[in-house]
Amino acid sequence: ELETFCEALLRGDEHESAAMIAAAQARGLSLETVYTGYVAAAAARLGGQWEAGLIGCLEMMAVAGRLYAIMRSLRPAAPVAGPGAVRRAIFASVPGDVHFLGVTMAADMFRQRGWQVDLLTGLDHDALLQRINRADVPVIGLSAGPEALLMPLARLVMALRINRPEALIVLGGRITGQRPDLAQLIDADHIAGDAISAIAPVTALLQARASAA
């Protein structure tokens, strides 16, 4: 089924891809399962084909646009949390990264669980640091794709530790799978393999930090 979904995305058949998502929801699949089993899985598969030169850059950009459209259509299904459940965070792509699908999905997943998440993408180091400092949120999630972004990521985390020493810093993105030694190289509070599995530990860290204050 994933292969059929990917083929529909490549063809630009928005009706078929939307119908597959609707059918998955009709079968009772949760929003998280739809995200991971369809949107994230398709992005990973087609992204790998793009990196291998099997599909072109313009095709991949078009696919990303169609996946963004599907994600937007899914957002109204997310439950609205009560005011007492709101936790605040900023999720940002690391300067130099040009693929924002993963961090956008992560923001949506946290929002579904009642978090108030500001999403920042496409900013350079100074602009991103300024925005984060101005927001003064307790959790900062950073997403990096290729291993080549290790140095920009390290530079950003170092600056955040100086400017926002009280913040919890969470790392995600493809780089977490490419560098098993990331925890030794980057001073982060949590390294997430995926957004869904990160929600519980990040929430627990935030609660523990609040209790210790």
PDB file of C-alpha atoms in Angstrom:
ATOM      1  CA  GLU A   1       0.000   0.000   0.000  1.00  0.00           C
ATOM      2  CA  LEU A   2       2.892   2.357   0.721  1.00  0.00           C
ATOM      3  CA  GLU A   3       4.224   1.781  -2.786  1.00  0.00           C
ATOM      4  CA  THR A   4       0.827   2.666  -4.266  1.00  0.00           C
ATOM      5  CA  PHE A   5       0.697   5.804  -2.122  1.00  0.00           C
ATOM      6  CA  CYS A   6       4.182   6.837  -3.278  1.00  0.00           C
ATOM      7  CA  GLU A   7       3.265   6.244  -6.909  1.00  0.00           C
ATOM      8  CA  ALA A   8       0.178   8.431  -6.507  1.00  0.00           C
ATOM      9  CA  LEU A   9       2.307  11.192  -5.001  1.00  0.00           C
ATOM     10  CA  LEU A  10       4.788  11.009  -7.866  1.00  0.00           C
ATOM     11  CA  ARG A  11       2.015  11.083 -10.473  1.00  0.00           C
ATOM     12  CA  GLY A  12       0.406  14.046  -8.781  1.00  0.00           C
ATOM     13  CA  ASP A  13      -2.801  12.096  -8.330  1.00  0.00           C
ATOM     14  CA  GLU A  14      -4.139  14.061  -5.387  1.00  0.00           C
ATOM     15  CA  HIS A  15      -7.501  12.307  -5.524  1.00  0.00           C
ATOM     16  CA  GLU A  16      -5.978   8.834  -5.092  1.00  0.00           C
ATOM     17  CA  SER A  17      -3.545   9.848  -2.359  1.00  0.00           C
ATOM     18  CA  ALA A  18      -6.305  11.685  -0.448  1.00  0.00           C
ATOM     19  CA  ALA A  19      -8.616   8.690  -0.869  1.00  0.00           C
ATOM     20  CA  MET A  20      -5.985   6.382   0.626  1.00  0.00           C
ATOM     21  CA  ILE A  21      -5.606   8.652   3.646  1.00  0.00           C
ATOM     22  CA  ALA A  22      -9.390   8.853   4.063  1.00  0.00           C
ATOM     23  CA  ALA A  23      -9.649   5.055   3.817  1.00  0.00           C
ATOM     24  CA  ALA A  24      -6.967   4.634   6.471  1.00  0.00           C
ATOM     25  CA  GLN A  25      -8.858   6.955   8.814  1.00  0.00           C
ATOM     26  CA  ALA A  26     -12.115   5.124   8.052  1.00  0.00           C
ATOM     27  CA  ARG A  27     -10.425   1.894   9.182  1.00  0.00           C
ATOM     28  CA  GLY A  28      -9.868   3.562  12.539  1.00  0.00           C
ATOM     29  CA  LEU A  29      -6.164   4.366  12.212  1.00  0.00           C
ATOM     30  CA  SER A  30      -5.070   7.152  14.549  1.00  0.00           C
ATOM     31  CA  LEU A  31      -3.633  10.418  13.281  1.00  0.00           C
ATOM     32  CA  GLU A  32      -0.214   9.327  14.569  1.00  0.00           C
ATOM     33  CA  THR A  33      -0.410   6.062  12.631  1.00  0.00           C
ATOM     34  CA  VAL A  34      -1.439   7.871   9.458  1.00  0.00           C
ATOM     35  CA  TYR A  35       1.481  10.270   9.867  1.00  0.00           C
ATOM     36  CA  THR A  36       4.069   7.566  10.481  1.00  0.00           C
ATOM     37  CA  GLY A  37       2.665   4.871   8.185  1.00  0.00           C
ATOM     38  CA  TYR A  38       1.877   7.086   5.215  1.00  0.00           C
ATOM     39  CA  VAL A  39       3.292  10.625   5.318  1.00  0.00           C
ATOM     40  CA  ALA A  40       6.594   9.948   7.091  1.00  0.00           C
ATOM     41  CA  ALA A  41       7.110   6.585   5.397  1.00  0.00           C
ATOM     42  CA  ALA A  42       6.499   8.066   1.939  1.00  0.00           C
ATOM     43  CA  ALA A  43       8.812  10.984   2.662  1.00  0.00           C
ATOM     44  CA  ALA A  44      11.563   8.586   3.757  1.00  0.00           C
ATOM     45  CA  ARG A  45      11.153   6.256   0.775  1.00  0.00           C
ATOM     46  CA  LEU A  46      10.954   8.969  -1.875  1.00  0.00           C
ATOM     47  CA  GLY A  47      13.665  10.986  -0.162  1.00  0.00           C
ATOM     48  CA  GLY A  48      15.942   7.967  -0.432  1.00  0.00           C
ATOM     49  CA  GLN A  49      15.122   7.637  -4.122  1.00  0.00           C
ATOM     50  CA  TRP A  50      15.927  11.320  -4.630  1.00  0.00           C
ATOM     51  CA  GLU A  51      19.279  10.962  -2.837  1.00  0.00           C
ATOM     52  CA  ALA A  52      20.037   7.942  -5.045  1.00  0.00           C
ATOM     53  CA  GLY A  53      19.273   9.976  -8.164  1.00  0.00           C
ATOM     54  CA  LEU A  54      16.225   7.897  -9.083  1.00  0.00           C
ATOM     55  CA  ILE A  55      13.878  10.874  -9.072  1.00  0.00           C
ATOM     56  CA  GLY A  56      14.626  14.505  -9.831  1.00  0.00           C
ATOM     57  CA  CYS A  57      14.744  17.532  -7.554  1.00  0.00           C
ATOM     58  CA  LEU A  58      11.617  19.086  -9.067  1.00  0.00           C
ATOM     59  CA  GLU A  59       9.725  15.830  -8.610  1.00  0.00           C
ATOM     60  CA  MET A  60      10.784  15.663  -4.974  1.00  0.00           C
ATOM     61  CA  MET A  61       9.749  19.271  -4.384  1.00  0.00           C
ATOM     62  CA  ALA A  62       6.332  18.523  -5.892  1.00  0.00           C
ATOM     63  CA  VAL A  63       5.971  15.440  -3.683  1.00  0.00           C
ATOM     64  CA  ALA A  64       6.863  17.496  -0.600  1.00  0.00           C
ATOM     65  CA  GLY A  65       4.185  20.013  -1.529  1.00  0.00           C
ATOM     66  CA  ARG A  66       1.591  17.236  -1.825  1.00  0.00           C
ATOM     67  CA  LEU A  67       2.607  15.795   1.539  1.00  0.00           C
ATOM     68  CA  TYR A  68       2.326  19.248   3.136  1.00  0.00           C
ATOM     69  CA  ALA A  69      -1.188  19.534   1.684  1.00  0.00           C
ATOM     70  CA  ILE A  70      -2.129  16.162   3.194  1.00  0.00           C
ATOM     71  CA  MET A  71      -0.745  17.244   6.565  1.00  0.00           C
ATOM     72  CA  ARG A  72      -2.776  20.451   6.456  1.00  0.00           C
ATOM     73  CA  SER A  73      -5.918  18.443   5.724  1.00  0.00           C
ATOM     74  CA  LEU A  74      -5.253  16.238   8.753  1.00  0.00           C
ATOM     75  CA  ARG A  75      -4.748  19.058  11.258  1.00  0.00           C
ATOM     76  CA  PRO A  76      -8.447  19.752  11.968  1.00  0.00           C
ATOM     77  CA  ALA A  77      -8.709  16.180  13.253  1.00  0.00           C
ATOM     78  CA  ALA A  78      -6.279  16.966  16.079  1.00  0.00           C
ATOM     79  CA  PRO A  79      -8.013  17.348  19.453  1.00  0.00           C
ATOM     80  CA  VAL A  80      -7.953  20.736  21.155  1.00  0.00           C
ATOM     81  CA  ALA A  81      -6.396  20.490  24.595  1.00  0.00           C
ATOM     82  CA  GLY A  82      -7.706  22.384  27.587  1.00  0.00           C
ATOM     83  CA  PRO A  83      -5.802  25.485  28.736  1.00  0.00           C
ATOM     84  CA  GLY A  84      -4.295  23.695  31.725  1.00  0.00           C
ATOM     85  CA  ALA A  85      -2.633  21.103  29.486  1.00  0.00           C
ATOM     86  CA  VAL A  86      -0.723  23.547  27.265  1.00  0.00           C
ATOM     87  CA  ARG A  87       3.052  23.239  27.226  1.00  0.00           C
ATOM     88  CA  ARG A  88       5.175  25.533  25.088  1.00  0.00           C
ATOM     89  CA  ALA A  89       8.029  24.727  22.698  1.00  0.00           C
ATOM     90  CA  ILE A  90       9.842  25.947  19.624  1.00  0.00           C
ATOM     91  CA  PHE A  91      10.705  23.456  16.898  1.00  0.00           C
ATOM     92  CA  ALA A  92      13.253  24.644  14.365  1.00  0.00           C
ATOM     93  CA  SER A  93      15.229  23.375  11.414  1.00  0.00           C
ATOM     94  CA  VAL A  94      18.981  23.774  11.742  1.00  0.00           C
ATOM     95  CA  PRO A  95      20.445  26.550   9.564  1.00  0.00           C
ATOM     96  CA  GLY A  96      21.372  25.116   6.175  1.00  0.00           C
ATOM     97  CA  ASP A  97      18.687  22.420   6.172  1.00  0.00           C
ATOM     98  CA  VAL A  98      16.254  22.682   3.270  1.00  0.00           C
ATOM     99  CA  HIS A  99      13.904  19.804   4.133  1.00  0.00           C
ATOM    100  CA  PHE A 100      11.213  20.807   6.613  1.00  0.00           C
ATOM    101  CA  LEU A 101       8.714  17.965   6.353  1.00  0.00           C
ATOM    102  CA  GLY A 102      10.005  16.041   9.376  1.00  0.00           C
ATOM    103  CA  VAL A 103      10.094  18.983  11.766  1.00  0.00           C
ATOM    104  CA  THR A 104       6.654  20.068  10.574  1.00  0.00           C
ATOM    105  CA  MET A 105       5.272  16.603  11.331  1.00  0.00           C
ATOM    106  CA  ALA A 106       6.946  16.641  14.740  1.00  0.00           C
ATOM    107  CA  ALA A 107       5.318  19.983  15.546  1.00  0.00           C
ATOM    108  CA  ASP A 108       1.925  18.610  14.514  1.00  0.00           C
ATOM    109  CA  MET A 109       2.357  15.512  16.672  1.00  0.00           C
ATOM    110  CA  PHE A 110       3.195  17.577  19.750  1.00  0.00           C
ATOM    111  CA  ARG A 111       0.310  19.955  19.054  1.00  0.00           C
ATOM    112  CA  GLN A 112      -2.039  16.992  18.948  1.00  0.00           C
ATOM    113  CA  ARG A 113      -0.925  16.125  22.484  1.00  0.00           C
ATOM    114  CA  GLY A 114      -1.752  19.613  23.739  1.00  0.00           C
ATOM    115  CA  TRP A 115       1.548  21.404  23.195  1.00  0.00           C
ATOM    116  CA  GLN A 116       1.722  24.971  21.890  1.00  0.00           C
ATOM    117  CA  VAL A 117       4.507  24.765  19.293  1.00  0.00           C
ATOM    118  CA  ASP A 118       6.024  27.573  17.241  1.00  0.00           C
ATOM    119  CA  LEU A 119       7.669  26.266  14.060  1.00  0.00           C
ATOM    120  CA  LEU A 120      10.727  28.057  12.657  1.00  0.00           C
ATOM    121  CA  THR A 121      12.289  26.977   9.352  1.00  0.00           C
ATOM    122  CA  GLY A 122      14.707  28.427   6.832  1.00  0.00           C
ATOM    123  CA  LEU A 123      16.407  30.907   9.184  1.00  0.00           C
ATOM    124  CA  ASP A 124      20.137  31.543   9.443  1.00  0.00           C
ATOM    125  CA  HIS A 125      22.018  31.126  12.729  1.00  0.00           C
ATOM    126  CA  ASP A 126      21.690  34.690  14.018  1.00  0.00           C
ATOM    127  CA  ALA A 127      18.038  35.103  13.047  1.00  0.00           C
ATOM    128  CA  LEU A 128      17.075  31.755  14.570  1.00  0.00           C
ATOM    129  CA  LEU A 129      18.932  32.471  17.804  1.00  0.00           C
ATOM    130  CA  GLN A 130      17.251  35.857  18.064  1.00  0.00           C
ATOM    131  CA  ARG A 131      13.774  34.376  17.565  1.00  0.00           C
ATOM    132  CA  ILE A 132      14.363  31.633  20.127  1.00  0.00           C
ATOM    133  CA  ASN A 133      15.733  34.067  22.705  1.00  0.00           C
ATOM    134  CA  ARG A 134      12.760  36.365  22.207  1.00  0.00           C
ATOM    135  CA  ALA A 135      10.223  33.547  22.579  1.00  0.00           C
ATOM    136  CA  ASP A 136      11.560  32.341  25.948  1.00  0.00           C
ATOM    137  CA  VAL A 137       9.980  28.872  25.773  1.00  0.00           C
ATOM    138  CA  PRO A 138      11.093  25.989  28.042  1.00  0.00           C
ATOM    139  CA  VAL A 139      11.638  23.394  25.268  1.00  0.00           C
ATOM    140  CA  ILE A 140      13.650  23.846  22.076  1.00  0.00           C
ATOM    141  CA  GLY A 141      13.452  21.103  19.461  1.00  0.00           C
ATOM    142  CA  LEU A 142      16.072  21.155  16.706  1.00  0.00           C
ATOM    143  CA  SER A 143      15.871  19.076  13.534  1.00  0.00           C
ATOM    144  CA  ALA A 144      18.773  18.324  11.197  1.00  0.00           C
ATOM    145  CA  GLY A 145      18.776  16.121   8.127  1.00  0.00           C
ATOM    146  CA  PRO A 146      22.138  15.230   6.575  1.00  0.00           C
ATOM    147  CA  GLU A 147      25.301  14.602   8.557  1.00  0.00           C
ATOM    148  CA  ALA A 148      26.841  17.660   6.882  1.00  0.00           C
ATOM    149  CA  LEU A 149      24.746  19.783   9.247  1.00  0.00           C
ATOM    150  CA  LEU A 150      26.586  18.499  12.318  1.00  0.00           C
ATOM    151  CA  MET A 151      28.718  21.639  12.700  1.00  0.00           C
ATOM    152  CA  PRO A 152      25.830  24.135  12.279  1.00  0.00           C
ATOM    153  CA  LEU A 153      23.886  22.051  14.789  1.00  0.00           C
ATOM    154  CA  ALA A 154      26.773  22.026  17.277  1.00  0.00           C
ATOM    155  CA  ARG A 155      27.268  25.781  16.877  1.00  0.00           C
ATOM    156  CA  LEU A 156      23.578  26.445  17.469  1.00  0.00           C
ATOM    157  CA  VAL A 157      23.348  24.223  20.549  1.00  0.00           C
ATOM    158  CA  MET A 158      26.446  25.853  22.032  1.00  0.00           C
ATOM    159  CA  ALA A 159      24.932  29.306  21.524  1.00  0.00           C
ATOM    160  CA  LEU A 160      21.664  28.180  23.073  1.00  0.00           C
ATOM    161  CA  ARG A 161      23.446  26.757  26.114  1.00  0.00           C
ATOM    162  CA  ILE A 162      25.033  30.169  26.629  1.00  0.00           C
ATOM    163  CA  ASN A 163      21.916  32.246  25.962  1.00  0.00           C
ATOM    164  CA  ARG A 164      19.230  29.866  27.263  1.00  0.00           C
ATOM    165  CA  PRO A 165      20.899  27.619  29.853  1.00  0.00           C
ATOM    166  CA  GLU A 166      17.560  26.794  31.494  1.00  0.00           C
ATOM    167  CA  ALA A 167      15.931  25.431  28.316  1.00  0.00           C
ATOM    168  CA  LEU A 168      15.509  21.757  27.472  1.00  0.00           C
ATOM    169  CA  ILE A 169      17.118  21.004  24.090  1.00  0.00           C
ATOM    170  CA  VAL A 170      15.777  18.097  22.058  1.00  0.00           C
ATOM    171  CA  LEU A 171      17.411  16.855  18.842  1.00  0.00           C
ATOM    172  CA  GLY A 172      15.666  15.057  15.994  1.00  0.00           C
ATOM    173  CA  GLY A 173      15.876  14.440  12.274  1.00  0.00           C
ATOM    174  CA  ARG A 174      17.780  12.012  10.072  1.00  0.00           C
ATOM    175  CA  ILE A 175      21.104  13.000  11.607  1.00  0.00           C
ATOM    176  CA  THR A 176      20.166  11.132  14.793  1.00  0.00           C
ATOM    177  CA  GLY A 177      20.324   7.863  12.856  1.00  0.00           C
ATOM    178  CA  GLN A 178      23.454   8.784  10.916  1.00  0.00           C
ATOM    179  CA  ARG A 179      25.561   9.683  13.959  1.00  0.00           C
ATOM    180  CA  PRO A 180      25.293   7.122  16.784  1.00  0.00           C
ATOM    181  CA  ASP A 181      27.793   9.255  18.709  1.00  0.00           C
ATOM    182  CA  LEU A 182      25.582  12.348  18.578  1.00  0.00           C
ATOM    183  CA  ALA A 183      24.971  12.294  22.333  1.00  0.00           C
ATOM    184  CA  GLN A 184      28.726  12.555  22.929  1.00  0.00           C
ATOM    185  CA  LEU A 185      29.158  15.359  20.399  1.00  0.00           C
ATOM    186  CA  ILE A 186      26.167  17.579  21.158  1.00  0.00           C
ATOM    187  CA  ASP A 187      25.020  18.724  24.596  1.00  0.00           C
ATOM    188  CA  ALA A 188      21.321  17.863  24.292  1.00  0.00           C
ATOM    189  CA  ASP A 189      18.822  16.844  26.945  1.00  0.00           C
ATOM    190  CA  HIS A 190      17.128  14.278  24.717  1.00  0.00           C
ATOM    191  CA  ILE A 191      17.778  12.737  21.293  1.00  0.00           C
ATOM    192  CA  ALA A 192      14.607  11.607  19.557  1.00  0.00           C
ATOM    193  CA  GLY A 193      14.423   8.852  16.983  1.00  0.00           C
ATOM    194  CA  ASP A 194      10.951  10.040  16.019  1.00  0.00           C
ATOM    195  CA  ALA A 195       8.406  12.583  17.213  1.00  0.00           C
ATOM    196  CA  ILE A 196       5.878  10.190  18.705  1.00  0.00           C
ATOM    197  CA  SER A 197       8.359   8.356  20.930  1.00  0.00           C
ATOM    198  CA  ALA A 198       9.787  11.716  22.063  1.00  0.00           C
ATOM    199  CA  ILE A 199       6.545  13.100  23.495  1.00  0.00           C
ATOM    200  CA  ALA A 200       6.529  11.134  26.759  1.00  0.00           C
ATOM    201  CA  PRO A 201      10.214  11.600  27.735  1.00  0.00           C
ATOM    202  CA  VAL A 202      10.212  15.301  26.805  1.00  0.00           C
ATOM    203  CA  THR A 203       7.038  15.837  28.840  1.00  0.00           C
ATOM    204  CA  ALA A 204       8.614  13.986  31.782  1.00  0.00           C
ATOM    205  CA  LEU A 205      11.798  16.053  31.536  1.00  0.00           C
ATOM    206  CA  LEU A 206       9.789  19.269  31.525  1.00  0.00           C
ATOM    207  CA  GLN A 207       7.751  18.165  34.533  1.00  0.00           C
ATOM    208  CA  ALA A 208      10.885  17.131  36.413  1.00  0.00           C
ATOM    209  CA  ARG A 209      12.507  20.479  35.644  1.00  0.00           C
ATOM    210  CA  ALA A 210       9.401  22.327  36.866  1.00  0.00           C
ATOM    211  CA  SER A 211       9.272  20.260  40.079  1.00  0.00           C
ATOM    212  CA  ALA A 212      12.928  20.975  40.828  1.00  0.00           C
ATOM    213  CA  ALA A 213      12.528  24.724  40.305  1.00  0.00           C
TER     214      ALA A 213
END
